[in-house]
mmCIF file with all atom_site columns, C-alpha atoms in Angstrom:
data_model
loop_
_atom_site.group_PDB
_atom_site.id
_atom_site.type_symbol
_atom_site.label_atom_id
_atom_site.label_alt_id
_atom_site.label_comp_id
_atom_site.label_asym_id
_atom_site.label_entity_id
_atom_site.label_seq_id
_atom_site.pdbx_PDB_ins_code
_atom_site.Cartn_x
_atom_site.Cartn_y
_atom_site.Cartn_z
_atom_site.occupancy
_atom_site.B_iso_or_equiv
_atom_site.pdbx_formal_charge
_atom_site.auth_seq_id
_atom_site.auth_comp_id
_atom_site.auth_asym_id
_atom_site.auth_atom_id
_atom_site.pdbx_PDB_model_num
ATOM 1   C CA . LEU A 1 1   ? -119.351 97.566  -27.058 1.00 88.00 ? 192 LEU A CA 1
ATOM 2   C CA . LEU A 1 2   ? -118.290 98.002  -30.663 1.00 91.00 ? 193 LEU A CA 1
ATOM 3   C CA . PRO A 1 3   ? -120.873 100.659 -31.422 1.00 91.00 ? 194 PRO A CA 1
ATOM 4   C CA . VAL A 1 4   ? -119.849 102.575 -28.294 1.00 91.00 ? 195 VAL A CA 1
ATOM 5   C CA . LEU A 1 5   ? -116.192 102.313 -29.245 1.00 93.00 ? 196 LEU A CA 1
ATOM 6   C CA . ALA A 1 6   ? -117.069 103.600 -32.793 1.00 93.00 ? 197 ALA A CA 1
ATOM 7   C CA . LYS A 1 7   ? -119.083 106.490 -31.622 1.00 93.00 ? 198 LYS A CA 1
ATOM 8   C CA . GLN A 1 8   ? -117.241 107.662 -28.356 1.00 91.00 ? 199 GLN A CA 1
ATOM 9   C CA . GLN A 1 9   ? -113.640 106.764 -28.774 1.00 91.00 ? 200 GLN A CA 1
ATOM 10  C CA . LEU A 1 10  ? -113.173 106.757 -32.579 1.00 94.00 ? 201 LEU A CA 1
ATOM 11  C CA . GLN A 1 11  ? -115.807 109.489 -33.122 1.00 94.00 ? 202 GLN A CA 1
ATOM 12  C CA . THR A 1 12  ? -116.920 107.888 -36.317 1.00 93.00 ? 203 THR A CA 1
ATOM 13  C CA . SER A 1 13  ? -120.316 107.720 -38.016 1.00 91.00 ? 204 SER A CA 1
ATOM 14  C CA . GLY A 1 14  ? -122.562 104.784 -38.968 1.00 91.00 ? 205 GLY A CA 1
ATOM 15  C CA . GLY A 1 15  ? -120.381 104.304 -42.088 1.00 94.00 ? 206 GLY A CA 1
ATOM 16  C CA . GLY A 1 16  ? -117.281 103.887 -39.875 1.00 94.00 ? 207 GLY A CA 1
ATOM 17  C CA . PHE A 1 17  ? -119.139 101.417 -37.774 1.00 95.00 ? 208 PHE A CA 1
ATOM 18  C CA . GLY A 1 18  ? -120.064 99.519  -40.940 1.00 96.00 ? 209 GLY A CA 1
ATOM 19  C CA . LEU A 1 19  ? -116.468 99.442  -41.897 1.00 97.00 ? 210 LEU A CA 1
ATOM 20  C CA . MET A 1 20  ? -115.539 98.052  -38.538 1.00 96.00 ? 211 MET A CA 1
ATOM 21  C CA . LEU A 1 21  ? -118.185 95.235  -39.009 1.00 95.00 ? 212 LEU A CA 1
ATOM 22  C CA . GLY A 1 22  ? -116.823 94.671  -42.422 1.00 97.00 ? 213 GLY A CA 1
ATOM 23  C CA . ALA A 1 23  ? -113.275 94.243  -41.163 1.00 96.00 ? 214 ALA A CA 1
ATOM 24  C CA . ILE A 1 24  ? -114.440 91.517  -38.821 1.00 95.00 ? 215 ILE A CA 1
ATOM 25  C CA . GLY A 1 25  ? -116.206 89.831  -41.669 1.00 95.00 ? 216 GLY A CA 1
ATOM 26  C CA . LEU A 1 26  ? -113.286 90.147  -43.989 1.00 96.00 ? 217 LEU A CA 1
ATOM 27  C CA . GLY A 1 27  ? -110.907 88.688  -41.324 1.00 95.00 ? 218 GLY A CA 1
ATOM 28  C CA . ALA A 1 28  ? -113.259 85.779  -41.051 1.00 94.00 ? 219 ALA A CA 1
ATOM 29  C CA . VAL A 1 29  ? -113.545 85.217  -44.820 1.00 94.00 ? 220 VAL A CA 1
ATOM 30  C CA . ILE A 1 30  ? -109.749 85.477  -45.248 1.00 93.00 ? 221 ILE A CA 1
ATOM 31  C CA . ALA A 1 31  ? -109.081 83.042  -42.438 1.00 92.00 ? 222 ALA A CA 1
ATOM 32  C CA . GLY A 1 32  ? -111.888 80.647  -43.448 1.00 85.00 ? 223 GLY A CA 1
ATOM 33  C CA . ILE A 1 33  ? -110.021 79.509  -46.606 1.00 83.00 ? 224 ILE A CA 1
ATOM 34  C CA . PRO A 1 34  ? -106.843 78.311  -45.068 1.00 85.00 ? 225 PRO A CA 1
ATOM 35  C CA . PHE A 1 35  ? -108.597 77.191  -41.837 1.00 80.00 ? 226 PHE A CA 1
ATOM 36  C CA . SER A 1 36  ? -110.552 74.598  -43.784 1.00 76.00 ? 227 SER A CA 1
ATOM 37  C CA . MET A 1 37  ? -107.228 73.102  -44.893 1.00 80.00 ? 228 MET A CA 1
ATOM 38  C CA . TRP A 1 38  ? -105.499 73.358  -41.574 1.00 80.00 ? 229 TRP A CA 1
ATOM 39  C CA . ARG A 1 39  ? -108.393 72.171  -39.360 1.00 75.00 ? 230 ARG A CA 1
ATOM 40  C CA . HIS A 1 40  ? -107.353 68.499  -39.480 1.00 79.00 ? 231 HIS A CA 1
ATOM 41  C CA . ARG A 1 41  ? -103.678 69.271  -38.517 1.00 85.00 ? 232 ARG A CA 1
ATOM 42  C CA . ILE A 1 42  ? -104.433 71.503  -35.539 1.00 86.00 ? 233 ILE A CA 1
ATOM 43  C CA . SER A 1 43  ? -106.128 70.281  -32.393 1.00 86.00 ? 234 SER A CA 1
ATOM 44  C CA . PRO A 1 44  ? -109.444 71.826  -31.628 1.00 87.00 ? 235 PRO A CA 1
ATOM 45  C CA . GLU A 1 45  ? -108.167 72.827  -28.150 1.00 88.00 ? 236 GLU A CA 1
ATOM 46  C CA . LEU A 1 46  ? -105.334 74.818  -29.783 1.00 89.00 ? 237 LEU A CA 1
ATOM 47  C CA . VAL A 1 47  ? -107.751 76.547  -32.130 1.00 89.00 ? 238 VAL A CA 1
ATOM 48  C CA . LEU A 1 48  ? -110.011 77.520  -29.258 1.00 91.00 ? 239 LEU A CA 1
ATOM 49  C CA . ALA A 1 49  ? -107.205 78.646  -26.946 1.00 92.00 ? 240 ALA A CA 1
ATOM 50  C CA . SER A 1 50  ? -105.270 80.645  -29.668 1.00 93.00 ? 241 SER A CA 1
ATOM 51  C CA . GLY A 1 51  ? -108.393 82.110  -31.135 1.00 94.00 ? 242 GLY A CA 1
ATOM 52  C CA . THR A 1 52  ? -109.605 83.211  -27.715 1.00 95.00 ? 243 THR A CA 1
ATOM 53  C CA . LEU A 1 53  ? -106.211 84.797  -26.983 1.00 96.00 ? 244 LEU A CA 1
ATOM 54  C CA . VAL A 1 54  ? -106.222 86.654  -30.326 1.00 96.00 ? 245 VAL A CA 1
ATOM 55  C CA . PHE A 1 55  ? -109.667 87.835  -29.574 1.00 95.00 ? 246 PHE A CA 1
ATOM 56  C CA . ALA A 1 56  ? -108.650 88.960  -26.086 1.00 96.00 ? 247 ALA A CA 1
ATOM 57  C CA . ALA A 1 57  ? -105.704 90.880  -27.513 1.00 97.00 ? 248 ALA A CA 1
ATOM 58  C CA . GLY A 1 58  ? -107.961 92.580  -30.004 1.00 96.00 ? 249 GLY A CA 1
ATOM 59  C CA . ILE A 1 59  ? -110.371 93.705  -27.240 1.00 95.00 ? 250 ILE A CA 1
ATOM 60  C CA . TRP A 1 60  ? -107.393 94.962  -25.188 1.00 96.00 ? 251 TRP A CA 1
ATOM 61  C CA . GLY A 1 61  ? -106.077 96.825  -28.240 1.00 96.00 ? 252 GLY A CA 1
ATOM 62  C CA . ALA A 1 62  ? -109.483 98.208  -29.175 1.00 93.00 ? 253 ALA A CA 1
ATOM 63  C CA . ALA A 1 63  ? -109.644 99.955  -25.795 1.00 92.00 ? 254 ALA A CA 1
ATOM 64  C CA . ARG A 1 64  ? -106.490 101.836 -26.675 1.00 95.00 ? 255 ARG A CA 1
ATOM 65  C CA . VAL A 1 65  ? -106.944 102.858 -30.291 1.00 95.00 ? 256 VAL A CA 1
ATOM 66  C CA . HIS A 1 66  ? -108.110 106.272 -31.319 1.00 94.00 ? 257 HIS A CA 1
ATOM 67  C CA . THR A 1 67  ? -108.302 106.082 -35.123 1.00 95.00 ? 258 THR A CA 1
ATOM 68  C CA . LEU A 1 68  ? -110.607 104.128 -37.322 1.00 95.00 ? 259 LEU A CA 1
ATOM 69  C CA . THR A 1 69  ? -107.637 102.818 -39.410 1.00 95.00 ? 260 THR A CA 1
ATOM 70  C CA . HIS A 1 70  ? -106.008 101.314 -36.353 1.00 96.00 ? 261 HIS A CA 1
ATOM 71  C CA . ALA A 1 71  ? -109.238 99.758  -35.265 1.00 96.00 ? 262 ALA A CA 1
ATOM 72  C CA . LEU A 1 72  ? -109.829 98.259  -38.594 1.00 96.00 ? 263 LEU A CA 1
ATOM 73  C CA . TRP A 1 73  ? -106.397 96.568  -38.436 1.00 96.00 ? 264 TRP A CA 1
ATOM 74  C CA . LEU A 1 74  ? -107.192 95.122  -35.025 1.00 95.00 ? 265 LEU A CA 1
ATOM 75  C CA . LEU A 1 75  ? -110.569 93.831  -36.168 1.00 96.00 ? 266 LEU A CA 1
ATOM 76  C CA . LEU A 1 76  ? -109.220 91.774  -38.995 1.00 96.00 ? 267 LEU A CA 1
ATOM 77  C CA . PRO A 1 77  ? -107.487 89.153  -36.793 1.00 96.00 ? 268 PRO A CA 1
ATOM 78  C CA . MET A 1 78  ? -110.386 89.283  -34.409 1.00 96.00 ? 269 MET A CA 1
ATOM 79  C CA . GLY A 1 79  ? -112.657 88.194  -37.277 1.00 96.00 ? 270 GLY A CA 1
ATOM 80  C CA . ALA A 1 80  ? -110.275 85.352  -38.091 1.00 95.00 ? 271 ALA A CA 1
ATOM 81  C CA . ALA A 1 81  ? -110.151 84.264  -34.443 1.00 95.00 ? 272 ALA A CA 1
ATOM 82  C CA . TRP A 1 82  ? -114.018 84.431  -34.288 1.00 94.00 ? 273 TRP A CA 1
ATOM 83  C CA . ILE A 1 83  ? -114.536 82.186  -37.238 1.00 93.00 ? 274 ILE A CA 1
ATOM 84  C CA . GLY A 1 84  ? -112.011 79.661  -35.965 1.00 92.00 ? 275 GLY A CA 1
ATOM 85  C CA . VAL A 1 85  ? -113.568 79.462  -32.502 1.00 92.00 ? 276 VAL A CA 1
ATOM 86  C CA . MET A 1 86  ? -117.122 79.389  -33.776 1.00 92.00 ? 277 MET A CA 1
ATOM 87  C CA . THR A 1 87  ? -116.608 76.728  -36.439 1.00 90.00 ? 278 THR A CA 1
ATOM 88  C CA . THR A 1 88  ? -114.624 74.592  -33.942 1.00 89.00 ? 279 THR A CA 1
ATOM 89  C CA . LEU A 1 89  ? -117.427 74.821  -31.276 1.00 89.00 ? 280 LEU A CA 1
ATOM 90  C CA . ASN A 1 90  ? -120.204 74.239  -33.956 1.00 89.00 ? 281 ASN A CA 1
ATOM 91  C CA . VAL A 1 91  ? -118.451 71.116  -35.232 1.00 87.00 ? 282 VAL A CA 1
ATOM 92  C CA . ALA A 1 92  ? -117.882 69.821  -31.744 1.00 87.00 ? 283 ALA A CA 1
ATOM 93  C CA . ALA A 1 93  ? -121.579 70.379  -30.859 1.00 87.00 ? 284 ALA A CA 1
ATOM 94  C CA . GLN A 1 94  ? -122.696 68.641  -34.020 1.00 87.00 ? 285 GLN A CA 1
ATOM 95  C CA . SER A 1 95  ? -120.282 65.741  -33.518 1.00 85.00 ? 286 SER A CA 1
ATOM 96  C CA . ALA A 1 96  ? -121.385 65.113  -29.984 1.00 85.00 ? 287 ALA A CA 1
ATOM 97  C CA . ILE A 1 97  ? -125.060 64.798  -30.579 1.00 87.00 ? 288 ILE A CA 1
ATOM 98  C CA . PRO A 1 98  ? -126.800 61.630  -31.763 1.00 89.00 ? 289 PRO A CA 1
ATOM 99  C CA . ASN A 1 99  ? -128.535 61.964  -35.131 1.00 89.00 ? 290 ASN A CA 1
ATOM 100 C CA . ARG A 1 100 ? -132.053 61.329  -33.770 1.00 91.00 ? 291 ARG A CA 1
ATOM 101 C CA . ILE A 1 101 ? -131.996 64.464  -31.520 1.00 93.00 ? 292 ILE A CA 1
ATOM 102 C CA . ARG A 1 102 ? -129.378 66.603  -33.306 1.00 92.00 ? 293 ARG A CA 1
ATOM 103 C CA . ALA A 1 103 ? -131.773 69.281  -34.611 1.00 93.00 ? 294 ALA A CA 1
ATOM 104 C CA . ARG A 1 104 ? -133.455 69.762  -31.278 1.00 94.00 ? 295 ARG A CA 1
ATOM 105 C CA . VAL A 1 105 ? -130.223 69.942  -29.297 1.00 93.00 ? 296 VAL A CA 1
ATOM 106 C CA . LEU A 1 106 ? -128.605 72.259  -31.809 1.00 93.00 ? 297 LEU A CA 1
ATOM 107 C CA . SER A 1 107 ? -131.516 74.704  -31.561 1.00 94.00 ? 298 SER A CA 1
ATOM 108 C CA . LEU A 1 108 ? -131.038 74.745  -27.816 1.00 94.00 ? 299 LEU A CA 1
ATOM 109 C CA . TYR A 1 109 ? -127.258 75.189  -28.369 1.00 92.00 ? 300 TYR A CA 1
ATOM 110 C CA . GLN A 1 110 ? -127.924 78.177  -30.568 1.00 93.00 ? 301 GLN A CA 1
ATOM 111 C CA . LEU A 1 111 ? -130.530 79.568  -28.158 1.00 96.00 ? 302 LEU A CA 1
ATOM 112 C CA . THR A 1 112 ? -128.146 79.284  -25.272 1.00 94.00 ? 303 THR A CA 1
ATOM 113 C CA . PHE A 1 113 ? -125.286 80.867  -27.193 1.00 90.00 ? 304 PHE A CA 1
ATOM 114 C CA . ASN A 1 114 ? -127.358 83.808  -28.378 1.00 94.00 ? 305 ASN A CA 1
ATOM 115 C CA . LEU A 1 115 ? -128.940 84.420  -24.975 1.00 96.00 ? 306 LEU A CA 1
ATOM 116 C CA . GLY A 1 116 ? -125.478 84.324  -23.417 1.00 93.00 ? 307 GLY A CA 1
ATOM 117 C CA . PHE A 1 117 ? -124.298 86.863  -26.051 1.00 91.00 ? 308 PHE A CA 1
ATOM 118 C CA . ALA A 1 118 ? -127.259 89.220  -25.346 1.00 94.00 ? 309 ALA A CA 1
ATOM 119 C CA . LEU A 1 119 ? -126.850 88.979  -21.561 1.00 96.00 ? 310 LEU A CA 1
ATOM 120 C CA . ALA A 1 120 ? -123.130 89.504  -21.739 1.00 93.00 ? 311 ALA A CA 1
ATOM 121 C CA . SER A 1 121 ? -123.640 92.549  -24.058 1.00 92.00 ? 312 SER A CA 1
ATOM 122 C CA . SER A 1 122 ? -126.018 93.990  -21.599 1.00 93.00 ? 313 SER A CA 1
ATOM 123 C CA . LEU A 1 123 ? -123.622 93.385  -18.625 1.00 94.00 ? 314 LEU A CA 1
ATOM 124 C CA . TRP A 1 124 ? -120.569 94.826  -20.457 1.00 92.00 ? 315 TRP A CA 1
ATOM 125 C CA . GLY A 1 125 ? -122.674 97.848  -21.600 1.00 92.00 ? 316 GLY A CA 1
ATOM 126 C CA . ASP A 1 126 ? -123.672 98.536  -18.042 1.00 95.00 ? 317 ASP A CA 1
ATOM 127 C CA . ALA A 1 127 ? -120.022 98.163  -16.966 1.00 94.00 ? 318 ALA A CA 1
ATOM 128 C CA . ALA A 1 128 ? -119.016 100.620 -19.628 1.00 93.00 ? 319 ALA A CA 1
ATOM 129 C CA . ALA A 1 129 ? -121.591 103.051 -18.435 1.00 94.00 ? 320 ALA A CA 1
ATOM 130 C CA . ARG A 1 130 ? -120.496 102.808 -14.812 1.00 95.00 ? 321 ARG A CA 1
ATOM 131 C CA . PHE A 1 131 ? -116.729 102.442 -15.133 1.00 96.00 ? 322 PHE A CA 1
ATOM 132 C CA . GLY A 1 132 ? -115.891 103.705 -18.546 1.00 94.00 ? 323 GLY A CA 1
ATOM 133 C CA . LEU A 1 133 ? -115.222 102.147 -21.921 1.00 94.00 ? 324 LEU A CA 1
ATOM 134 C CA . VAL A 1 134 ? -111.468 101.580 -21.578 1.00 94.00 ? 325 VAL A CA 1
ATOM 135 C CA . SER A 1 135 ? -111.763 99.979  -18.108 1.00 95.00 ? 326 SER A CA 1
ATOM 136 C CA . SER A 1 136 ? -114.560 97.757  -19.233 1.00 95.00 ? 327 SER A CA 1
ATOM 137 C CA . LEU A 1 137 ? -112.767 96.623  -22.325 1.00 95.00 ? 328 LEU A CA 1
ATOM 138 C CA . THR A 1 138 ? -109.627 95.967  -20.358 1.00 95.00 ? 329 THR A CA 1
ATOM 139 C CA . VAL A 1 139 ? -111.411 93.784  -17.848 1.00 95.00 ? 330 VAL A CA 1
ATOM 140 C CA . CYS A 1 140 ? -113.360 92.063  -20.604 1.00 94.00 ? 331 CYS A CA 1
ATOM 141 C CA . ALA A 1 141 ? -109.991 91.259  -22.432 1.00 95.00 ? 332 ALA A CA 1
ATOM 142 C CA . ALA A 1 142 ? -108.601 89.795  -19.237 1.00 95.00 ? 333 ALA A CA 1
ATOM 143 C CA . ALA A 1 143 ? -111.730 87.671  -18.705 1.00 93.00 ? 334 ALA A CA 1
ATOM 144 C CA . VAL A 1 144 ? -111.668 86.406  -22.274 1.00 93.00 ? 335 VAL A CA 1
ATOM 145 C CA . ALA A 1 145 ? -107.933 85.646  -21.974 1.00 94.00 ? 336 ALA A CA 1
ATOM 146 C CA . LEU A 1 146 ? -108.499 83.650  -18.800 1.00 94.00 ? 337 LEU A CA 1
ATOM 147 C CA . SER A 1 147 ? -111.289 81.709  -20.551 1.00 91.00 ? 338 SER A CA 1
ATOM 148 C CA . ALA A 1 148 ? -108.733 80.373  -22.965 1.00 89.00 ? 339 ALA A CA 1
ATOM 149 C CA . ALA A 1 149 ? -107.539 77.965  -20.275 1.00 86.00 ? 340 ALA A CA 1
ATOM 150 C CA . SER A 1 150 ? -110.989 76.222  -20.485 1.00 84.00 ? 341 SER A CA 1
ATOM 151 C CA . ALA A 1 151 ? -109.891 74.813  -23.933 1.00 77.00 ? 342 ALA A CA 1
ATOM 152 C CA . MET A 1 152 ? -107.086 72.986  -22.134 1.00 78.00 ? 343 MET A CA 1
ATOM 153 C CA . ILE A 1 153 ? -109.119 71.907  -19.088 1.00 84.00 ? 344 ILE A CA 1
ATOM 154 C CA . TRP A 1 154 ? -112.143 70.494  -21.022 1.00 82.00 ? 345 TRP A CA 1
ATOM 155 C CA . PRO A 1 155 ? -111.268 68.722  -24.180 1.00 79.00 ? 346 PRO A CA 1
ATOM 156 C CA . VAL A 1 156 ? -113.401 69.058  -27.345 1.00 76.00 ? 347 VAL A CA 1
ATOM 157 C CA . VAL A 1 157 ? -115.590 66.111  -28.246 1.00 65.00 ? 348 VAL A CA 1
ATOM 158 C CA . ARG A 1 158 ? -114.321 64.436  -31.410 1.00 61.00 ? 349 ARG A CA 1
ATOM 159 C CA . ALA A 1 159 ? -116.512 61.400  -31.779 1.00 53.00 ? 350 ALA A CA 1
ATOM 160 C CA . ARG A 1 160 ? -120.147 61.260  -32.579 1.00 54.00 ? 351 ARG A CA 1
ATOM 161 C CA . ALA A 1 161 ? -122.272 59.663  -29.822 1.00 48.00 ? 352 ALA A CA 1
ATOM 162 C CA . GLU A 1 162 ? -124.805 57.344  -31.207 1.00 50.00 ? 353 GLU A CA 1
#
């Protein structure tokens, strides 16, 4: 819903949308440096839960901002949360798969992730068209926040299966 947020709520152009994407990327790059040093000191479950909650807060806040500047400040920590969650999930997936089938299973992992991303985008887009952008983003933020509990319910695999 980021393009819809940029156009409808923030009333910005393609350049403003590009800045929004850049803010997410910048947040990821800034967080990537210290995250590589902290990764061994923080449990994967904590990274997943806290990153998910930061992302949920960003979605909730994005529904309520009306200036590009405020949106950019919200998107920086969302990018940091995104990179923390994604690297943790990718490392867990790679660690759990035996060497002999890793490439095939990781291709299915990526396919499943991207298919889920596309389907969810379509569903949230439909929800925004029916119920409005702010309502959809608010419900989305709540759903994402609730999903943070999954990090505590299902532990992350740490050892390679051979």
